[in-house]
Amino acid sequence: MTKPSFLALAALLVCPSGAFVPSPPRAASPPSATALSSSSSSDESTAGGPRPEQVSVSRRAFGLSTAAATLSIALPAAGAGAEEEAPAAPTVVVAGATGQTGRRVLEILSSRPNLSVVAGVRNVQSAEKKLGEASTVVRGAMVQRVPSIDKAGVELKRLDVTADSTDALASALSGAQSLVIAVGFVPGNPLKMNEAAHAVDNVGTCKLIDAAKAAGVKKVVLVSSILTNARNWGKEKSPGFVVTNAFGNVLDEKIVAENYLRSSGLDYTIVRPGGLKAKPATGELMVSGEDTLEAGEISRDLVAEVCVASLTDKKASNKVLEIIEKEGTEPKVFNGLSM
């Protein structure tokens, strides 16, 4: 019998390149949020009407719950037949494992028992070096310090969403039950950003989804961004959308991949973080409904924890989770999902 999951995210309608959203002067409070504790509060909606329920939970409490739960994809306990051969450990593939969010997901998964973890990377030899050492890296406009990862329990496989065929990607995913897609183009040559964003965040991601279906993957978690669907809910002039989409129209490319995943028939969770921070979380996790957040920031550490939880929490099945940190709040004890 698998251990029950104590993980809980919001059961809502619901980037590596998350939207860069500077905190604007606030004329109104964010959408209403309900703390997963003994107290709750509500604020005015920023979109001129009530929004789906939001849930706040501290990163510390969230981390404790994930550690206690040990992922419900862990192996069943051994039965009376001691002589029977134990089944193979379930496999999770992390695509974009050397990226800032992907490597954090990899770090969490690699610490879990009874789990086979595959790091999907463009260049295996280069990735072995990158993952095995702490370093300071520059990604786009951000300078970040990244820790090394213990690769003892991680298998590295080539997974290049731009160069590999669908068949090649499917071969790399063979035997996996779950996939976390944390790929995203890195802004570089301004003359080629549109091409790069289209190739990675749109076409390449869709190709990886096709490969997942062909390989028999059951669950896909896609790291995207808030405001990907801004044009469809009247937020195309939002500062967060304008600034982020200036980099290769990346949000317009991401929504294509999101919709492709939603129509794939696969069990999915789309995680839409706000502006990404390299430092540890300093506020509570706030999980909001689809197309509700247009500003806010969140630690990549917390994004990774949400991705890992989404792999097994049934409440996250076929949902879009928009997440930011609620700054300036005290941690609250996580007591499960309050509906």
Short mmCIF file of C-alpha atoms in Angstrom, two decimals:
data_model
loop_
_atom_site.label_atom_id
_atom_site.label_comp_id
_atom_site.label_asym_id
_atom_site.label_seq_id
_atom_site.Cartn_x
_atom_site.Cartn_y
_atom_site.Cartn_z
CA MET A 1 0.00 0.00 0.00
CA THR A 2 1.43 3.38 -0.93
CA LYS A 3 1.73 5.97 1.76
CA PRO A 4 -1.03 8.56 1.60
CA SER A 5 0.00 11.93 0.35
CA PHE A 6 -0.19 14.79 2.81
CA LEU A 7 0.53 17.18 -0.04
CA ALA A 8 -2.15 19.58 -0.95
CA LEU A 9 -2.40 22.25 -3.55
CA ALA A 10 -5.44 24.18 -4.62
CA ALA A 11 -8.12 22.28 -6.55
CA LEU A 12 -8.78 25.18 -8.84
CA LEU A 13 -9.54 25.79 -12.50
CA VAL A 14 -6.59 26.07 -12.94
CA CYS A 15 9.72 29.47 -16.53
CA PRO A 16 12.02 28.17 -16.30
CA SER A 17 11.38 31.64 -17.70
CA GLY A 18 8.71 33.05 -15.39
CA ALA A 19 7.29 36.45 -16.04
CA PHE A 20 9.49 39.24 -14.79
CA VAL A 21 6.94 41.25 -12.89
CA PRO A 22 8.14 44.28 -10.99
CA SER A 23 5.89 44.98 -8.03
CA PRO A 24 3.73 47.91 -9.22
CA PRO A 25 2.00 50.41 -6.95
CA ARG A 26 -1.10 48.66 -5.80
CA ALA A 27 -4.42 50.36 -6.19
CA ALA A 28 -6.18 47.27 -4.91
CA SER A 29 -5.29 44.16 -2.96
CA PRO A 30 -4.54 40.85 -4.72
CA PRO A 31 -7.28 38.30 -5.31
CA SER A 32 -8.75 36.82 -2.19
CA ALA A 33 -6.67 34.20 -0.47
CA THR A 34 -7.57 31.55 2.07
CA ALA A 35 -4.83 30.45 4.44
CA LEU A 36 -4.51 26.75 5.07
CA SER A 37 -4.64 27.24 8.80
CA SER A 38 -7.17 28.19 11.40
CA SER A 39 -7.66 31.64 9.92
CA SER A 40 -8.62 33.06 6.52
CA SER A 41 -8.95 36.47 4.96
CA SER A 42 -10.24 38.03 1.77
CA ASP A 43 -9.31 41.10 -0.22
CA GLU A 44 -10.71 42.93 -3.22
CA SER A 45 -10.19 41.33 -6.62
CA THR A 46 -7.84 43.23 -8.90
CA ALA A 47 -9.87 42.22 -11.94
CA GLY A 48 -13.12 43.89 -10.96
CA GLY A 49 -14.89 40.86 -9.59
CA PRO A 50 -14.48 37.77 -7.46
CA ARG A 51 -11.82 35.34 -8.54
CA PRO A 52 -11.45 31.63 -7.77
CA GLU A 53 -10.33 30.81 -4.27
CA GLN A 54 -6.66 31.20 -3.48
CA VAL A 55 -4.67 29.22 -0.97
CA SER A 56 -1.71 30.39 1.13
CA VAL A 57 0.78 28.06 2.72
CA SER A 58 4.29 28.67 4.03
CA ARG A 59 7.27 27.30 2.16
CA ARG A 60 8.60 25.81 5.38
CA ALA A 61 5.33 24.05 6.09
CA PHE A 62 5.01 23.00 2.46
CA GLY A 63 8.52 21.54 2.57
CA LEU A 64 7.78 19.67 5.79
CA SER A 65 4.66 18.17 4.29
CA THR A 66 6.47 17.06 1.16
CA ALA A 67 9.23 15.47 3.23
CA ALA A 68 6.72 13.67 5.42
CA ALA A 69 4.73 12.38 2.48
CA THR A 70 7.69 10.89 0.57
CA LEU A 71 5.81 11.16 -2.72
CA SER A 72 2.92 8.82 -3.27
CA ILE A 73 4.76 7.40 -6.28
CA ALA A 74 7.03 5.55 -3.84
CA LEU A 75 7.06 1.78 -4.10
CA PRO A 76 4.39 -0.30 -2.34
CA ALA A 77 5.52 -1.95 0.87
CA ALA A 78 6.77 -5.51 0.50
CA GLY A 79 4.06 -8.11 1.04
CA ALA A 80 4.20 -11.52 2.61
CA GLY A 81 5.88 -13.04 -0.42
CA ALA A 82 9.42 -12.10 0.52
CA GLU A 83 10.86 -14.18 -2.27
CA GLU A 84 9.08 -12.19 -4.96
CA GLU A 85 11.26 -9.83 -6.92
CA ALA A 86 10.61 -6.19 -6.04
CA PRO A 87 9.12 -4.15 -8.88
CA ALA A 88 11.25 -1.51 -10.54
CA ALA A 89 11.22 1.93 -8.97
CA PRO A 90 8.96 4.41 -10.78
CA THR A 91 10.84 6.81 -13.02
CA VAL A 92 10.56 10.58 -13.27
CA VAL A 93 12.31 12.54 -16.05
CA VAL A 94 13.21 16.19 -15.59
CA ALA A 95 13.59 17.95 -18.94
CA GLY A 96 15.78 21.03 -18.68
CA ALA A 97 17.57 19.61 -15.65
CA THR A 98 20.52 22.00 -15.83
CA GLY A 99 18.29 25.07 -15.78
CA GLN A 100 17.72 27.04 -12.61
CA THR A 101 14.28 25.58 -11.87
CA GLY A 102 14.96 22.17 -13.37
CA ARG A 103 18.01 21.50 -11.25
CA ARG A 104 16.04 22.39 -8.11
CA VAL A 105 13.37 19.88 -9.11
CA LEU A 106 16.13 17.35 -9.74
CA GLU A 107 17.66 18.02 -6.33
CA ILE A 108 14.37 17.35 -4.54
CA LEU A 109 13.54 14.21 -6.52
CA SER A 110 17.03 12.74 -6.18
CA SER A 111 16.67 12.83 -2.39
CA ARG A 112 13.51 10.70 -2.46
CA PRO A 113 13.75 6.98 -1.76
CA ASN A 114 12.35 4.32 -4.11
CA LEU A 115 12.43 6.60 -7.10
CA SER A 116 14.41 6.51 -10.32
CA VAL A 117 15.34 10.00 -11.53
CA VAL A 118 16.48 10.90 -15.04
CA ALA A 119 18.00 14.28 -15.88
CA GLY A 120 17.11 15.21 -19.44
CA VAL A 121 19.87 17.45 -20.82
CA ARG A 122 21.13 18.69 -24.17
CA ASN A 123 24.72 17.57 -23.60
CA VAL A 124 25.39 14.76 -21.13
CA GLN A 125 29.11 15.42 -20.72
CA SER A 126 28.61 19.12 -20.10
CA ALA A 127 25.69 18.47 -17.77
CA GLU A 128 27.73 16.09 -15.62
CA LYS A 129 30.14 18.89 -14.91
CA LYS A 130 27.47 21.56 -14.40
CA LEU A 131 25.40 19.50 -12.00
CA GLY A 132 28.39 18.26 -10.06
CA GLU A 133 29.73 21.64 -9.03
CA ALA A 134 28.46 24.77 -7.36
CA SER A 135 28.90 27.85 -9.48
CA THR A 136 27.78 31.36 -10.23
CA VAL A 137 25.95 31.55 -13.52
CA VAL A 138 24.46 34.26 -15.67
CA ARG A 139 21.09 33.50 -17.24
CA GLY A 140 19.61 36.36 -19.18
CA ALA A 141 19.69 39.36 -16.87
CA MET A 142 20.09 37.28 -13.68
CA VAL A 143 23.26 36.29 -11.85
CA GLN A 144 22.64 33.28 -9.63
CA ARG A 145 24.57 31.03 -7.30
CA VAL A 146 23.65 27.38 -7.81
CA PRO A 147 24.58 24.44 -5.56
CA SER A 148 26.02 21.15 -6.72
CA ILE A 149 23.79 18.07 -6.98
CA ASP A 150 24.59 14.56 -5.82
CA LYS A 151 24.35 12.64 -9.10
CA ALA A 152 24.68 9.22 -7.48
CA GLY A 153 20.96 8.53 -7.83
CA VAL A 154 20.47 10.37 -11.11
CA GLU A 155 20.79 9.06 -14.65
CA LEU A 156 21.68 11.61 -17.32
CA LYS A 157 20.13 11.25 -20.77
CA ARG A 158 20.28 13.41 -23.86
CA LEU A 159 17.01 15.28 -24.33
CA ASP A 160 17.31 18.16 -26.77
CA VAL A 161 13.86 19.50 -27.67
CA THR A 162 15.16 21.53 -30.60
CA ALA A 163 17.60 19.09 -32.22
CA ASP A 164 16.14 15.65 -31.42
CA SER A 165 13.30 13.99 -33.30
CA THR A 166 10.09 12.97 -31.56
CA ASP A 167 11.20 9.33 -31.79
CA ALA A 168 14.54 10.12 -30.19
CA LEU A 169 12.86 12.01 -27.38
CA ALA A 170 10.39 9.16 -26.87
CA SER A 171 13.29 6.73 -26.62
CA ALA A 172 14.87 8.84 -23.88
CA LEU A 173 11.53 8.87 -22.03
CA SER A 174 10.98 5.13 -22.38
CA GLY A 175 9.99 3.52 -19.09
CA ALA A 176 9.16 6.81 -17.36
CA GLN A 177 5.86 7.31 -15.59
CA SER A 178 6.19 11.06 -15.06
CA LEU A 179 7.80 14.05 -16.75
CA VAL A 180 8.59 17.54 -15.50
CA ILE A 181 9.12 19.99 -18.36
CA ALA A 182 11.33 22.81 -17.17
CA VAL A 183 12.77 23.91 -20.50
CA GLY A 184 12.85 27.49 -21.64
CA PHE A 185 14.89 29.64 -23.96
CA VAL A 186 17.53 31.93 -22.47
CA PRO A 187 17.50 35.48 -23.89
CA GLY A 188 20.64 36.14 -25.87
CA ASN A 189 21.10 37.60 -29.33
CA PRO A 190 18.24 40.13 -29.65
CA LEU A 191 17.99 39.36 -33.37
CA LYS A 192 17.33 35.69 -32.69
CA MET A 193 15.17 35.75 -29.58
CA ASN A 194 11.91 35.25 -31.45
CA GLU A 195 13.32 32.26 -33.26
CA ALA A 196 14.75 30.77 -30.08
CA ALA A 197 11.59 31.22 -28.03
CA HIS A 198 9.50 29.66 -30.79
CA ALA A 199 11.87 26.71 -31.12
CA VAL A 200 12.07 25.91 -27.38
CA ASP A 201 8.95 27.15 -25.61
CA ASN A 202 6.54 26.30 -28.40
CA VAL A 203 7.63 23.75 -31.03
CA GLY A 204 10.17 21.93 -28.87
CA THR A 205 7.85 21.65 -25.89
CA CYS A 206 4.99 20.38 -28.07
CA LYS A 207 7.34 17.81 -29.58
CA LEU A 208 8.29 16.66 -26.09
CA ILE A 209 4.60 16.26 -25.22
CA ASP A 210 4.14 14.07 -28.31
CA ALA A 211 7.15 12.03 -27.24
CA ALA A 212 5.71 11.61 -23.75
CA LYS A 213 2.50 10.19 -25.20
CA ALA A 214 4.44 7.84 -27.47
CA ALA A 215 6.58 6.65 -24.55
CA GLY A 216 3.59 5.91 -22.33
CA VAL A 217 4.24 8.68 -19.79
CA LYS A 218 1.21 9.14 -17.57
CA LYS A 219 1.79 12.50 -15.86
CA VAL A 220 3.31 15.74 -17.18
CA VAL A 221 4.08 18.84 -15.11
CA LEU A 222 4.84 21.89 -17.25
CA VAL A 223 6.59 24.93 -15.80
CA SER A 224 5.21 27.98 -17.57
CA SER A 225 4.50 31.55 -16.39
CA ILE A 226 1.74 33.81 -15.22
CA LEU A 227 0.26 36.01 -17.95
CA THR A 228 0.75 33.49 -20.75
CA ASN A 229 -2.94 33.89 -21.52
CA ALA A 230 -3.02 37.64 -20.91
CA ARG A 231 -4.46 38.46 -24.32
CA ASN A 232 -7.56 36.42 -23.57
CA TRP A 233 -8.41 38.05 -20.25
CA GLY A 234 -7.69 41.67 -21.10
CA LYS A 235 -4.22 41.93 -19.57
CA GLU A 236 -2.11 42.36 -22.70
CA LYS A 237 -1.19 45.86 -21.48
CA SER A 238 -0.12 44.61 -18.06
CA PRO A 239 3.49 45.67 -17.30
CA GLY A 240 4.39 42.07 -16.56
CA PHE A 241 3.13 40.87 -19.92
CA VAL A 242 4.64 43.74 -21.92
CA VAL A 243 8.09 43.44 -20.31
CA THR A 244 8.31 39.65 -20.41
CA ASN A 245 6.84 39.19 -23.86
CA ALA A 246 9.38 41.67 -25.24
CA PHE A 247 11.85 38.78 -24.96
CA GLY A 248 11.02 36.78 -28.06
CA ASN A 249 7.24 36.91 -27.55
CA VAL A 250 7.91 34.12 -25.11
CA LEU A 251 4.54 34.27 -23.35
CA ASP A 252 2.72 33.94 -26.66
CA GLU A 253 4.86 30.90 -27.42
CA LYS A 254 4.28 29.32 -24.01
CA ILE A 255 0.49 29.48 -24.23
CA VAL A 256 0.62 27.41 -27.43
CA ALA A 257 2.47 24.65 -25.57
CA GLU A 258 0.12 24.92 -22.61
CA ASN A 259 -2.91 24.44 -24.82
CA TYR A 260 -1.24 21.58 -26.65
CA LEU A 261 -0.65 19.77 -23.36
CA ARG A 262 -4.22 20.38 -22.24
CA SER A 263 -5.56 18.77 -25.42
CA SER A 264 -3.09 15.85 -25.35
CA GLY A 265 -5.15 13.53 -23.19
CA LEU A 266 -2.29 13.24 -20.68
CA ASP A 267 -2.77 13.94 -16.99
CA TYR A 268 -1.20 17.36 -16.59
CA THR A 269 -0.45 20.15 -14.18
CA ILE A 270 0.61 23.54 -15.54
CA VAL A 271 2.57 25.54 -12.98
CA ARG A 272 2.57 29.28 -13.69
CA PRO A 273 4.99 31.09 -11.38
CA GLY A 274 5.34 34.84 -11.10
CA GLY A 275 8.69 36.59 -11.42
CA LEU A 276 11.40 34.11 -10.43
CA LYS A 277 13.83 34.74 -7.56
CA ALA A 278 17.04 32.83 -6.92
CA LYS A 279 16.95 33.37 -3.16
CA PRO A 280 15.00 31.15 -0.74
CA ALA A 281 11.35 31.96 -0.17
CA THR A 282 10.58 34.67 2.36
CA GLY A 283 6.78 34.58 2.22
CA GLU A 284 3.90 32.14 2.13
CA LEU A 285 3.04 30.22 -0.98
CA MET A 286 -0.11 31.56 -2.62
CA VAL A 287 -1.81 29.30 -5.13
CA SER A 288 -4.33 31.06 -7.32
CA GLY A 289 -6.80 30.15 -10.03
CA GLU A 290 -6.14 30.25 -13.73
CA ASP A 291 -5.78 33.73 -15.27
CA THR A 292 -5.91 35.61 -11.97
CA LEU A 293 -2.36 36.81 -11.25
CA GLU A 294 -0.58 39.58 -13.13
CA ALA A 295 2.14 40.51 -10.63
CA GLY A 296 4.23 39.00 -7.87
CA GLU A 297 7.44 37.05 -7.36
CA ILE A 298 8.35 33.61 -6.10
CA SER A 299 11.48 31.68 -5.19
CA ARG A 300 12.59 29.01 -7.63
CA ASP A 301 12.95 26.71 -4.62
CA LEU A 302 9.24 27.01 -3.96
CA VAL A 303 8.38 26.52 -7.63
CA ALA A 304 10.34 23.27 -7.59
CA GLU A 305 8.49 22.05 -4.51
CA VAL A 306 5.14 22.75 -6.16
CA CYS A 307 6.25 20.84 -9.27
CA VAL A 308 7.27 17.80 -7.24
CA ALA A 309 4.04 17.87 -5.25
CA SER A 310 2.02 18.15 -8.46
CA LEU A 311 3.42 14.85 -9.70
CA THR A 312 1.33 12.87 -7.24
CA ASP A 313 -1.30 15.12 -5.67
CA LYS A 314 -4.60 14.23 -7.34
CA LYS A 315 -5.95 17.68 -6.52
CA ALA A 316 -3.48 19.08 -9.04
CA SER A 317 -4.62 16.73 -11.79
CA ASN A 318 -5.49 18.59 -15.00
CA LYS A 319 -5.19 21.96 -13.30
CA VAL A 320 -3.40 25.27 -13.89
CA LEU A 321 -1.72 26.56 -10.73
CA GLU A 322 -0.64 30.20 -10.61
CA ILE A 323 1.79 30.76 -7.78
CA ILE A 324 3.56 33.65 -6.07
CA GLU A 325 4.84 34.42 -2.59
CA LYS A 326 2.72 36.45 -0.22
CA GLU A 327 5.45 38.66 1.17
CA GLY A 328 5.47 40.01 4.71
CA THR A 329 3.42 37.16 6.17
CA GLU A 330 4.17 34.79 9.02
CA PRO A 331 4.34 31.06 8.23
CA LYS A 332 1.11 29.13 8.83
CA VAL A 333 0.80 25.47 9.71
CA PHE A 334 -0.23 23.38 6.75
CA ASN A 335 -3.17 21.20 7.76
CA GLY A 336 -4.26 19.93 4.38
CA LEU A 337 -6.48 21.41 1.74
CA SER A 338 -9.42 23.42 3.06
CA MET A 339 -12.14 23.38 0.41
#
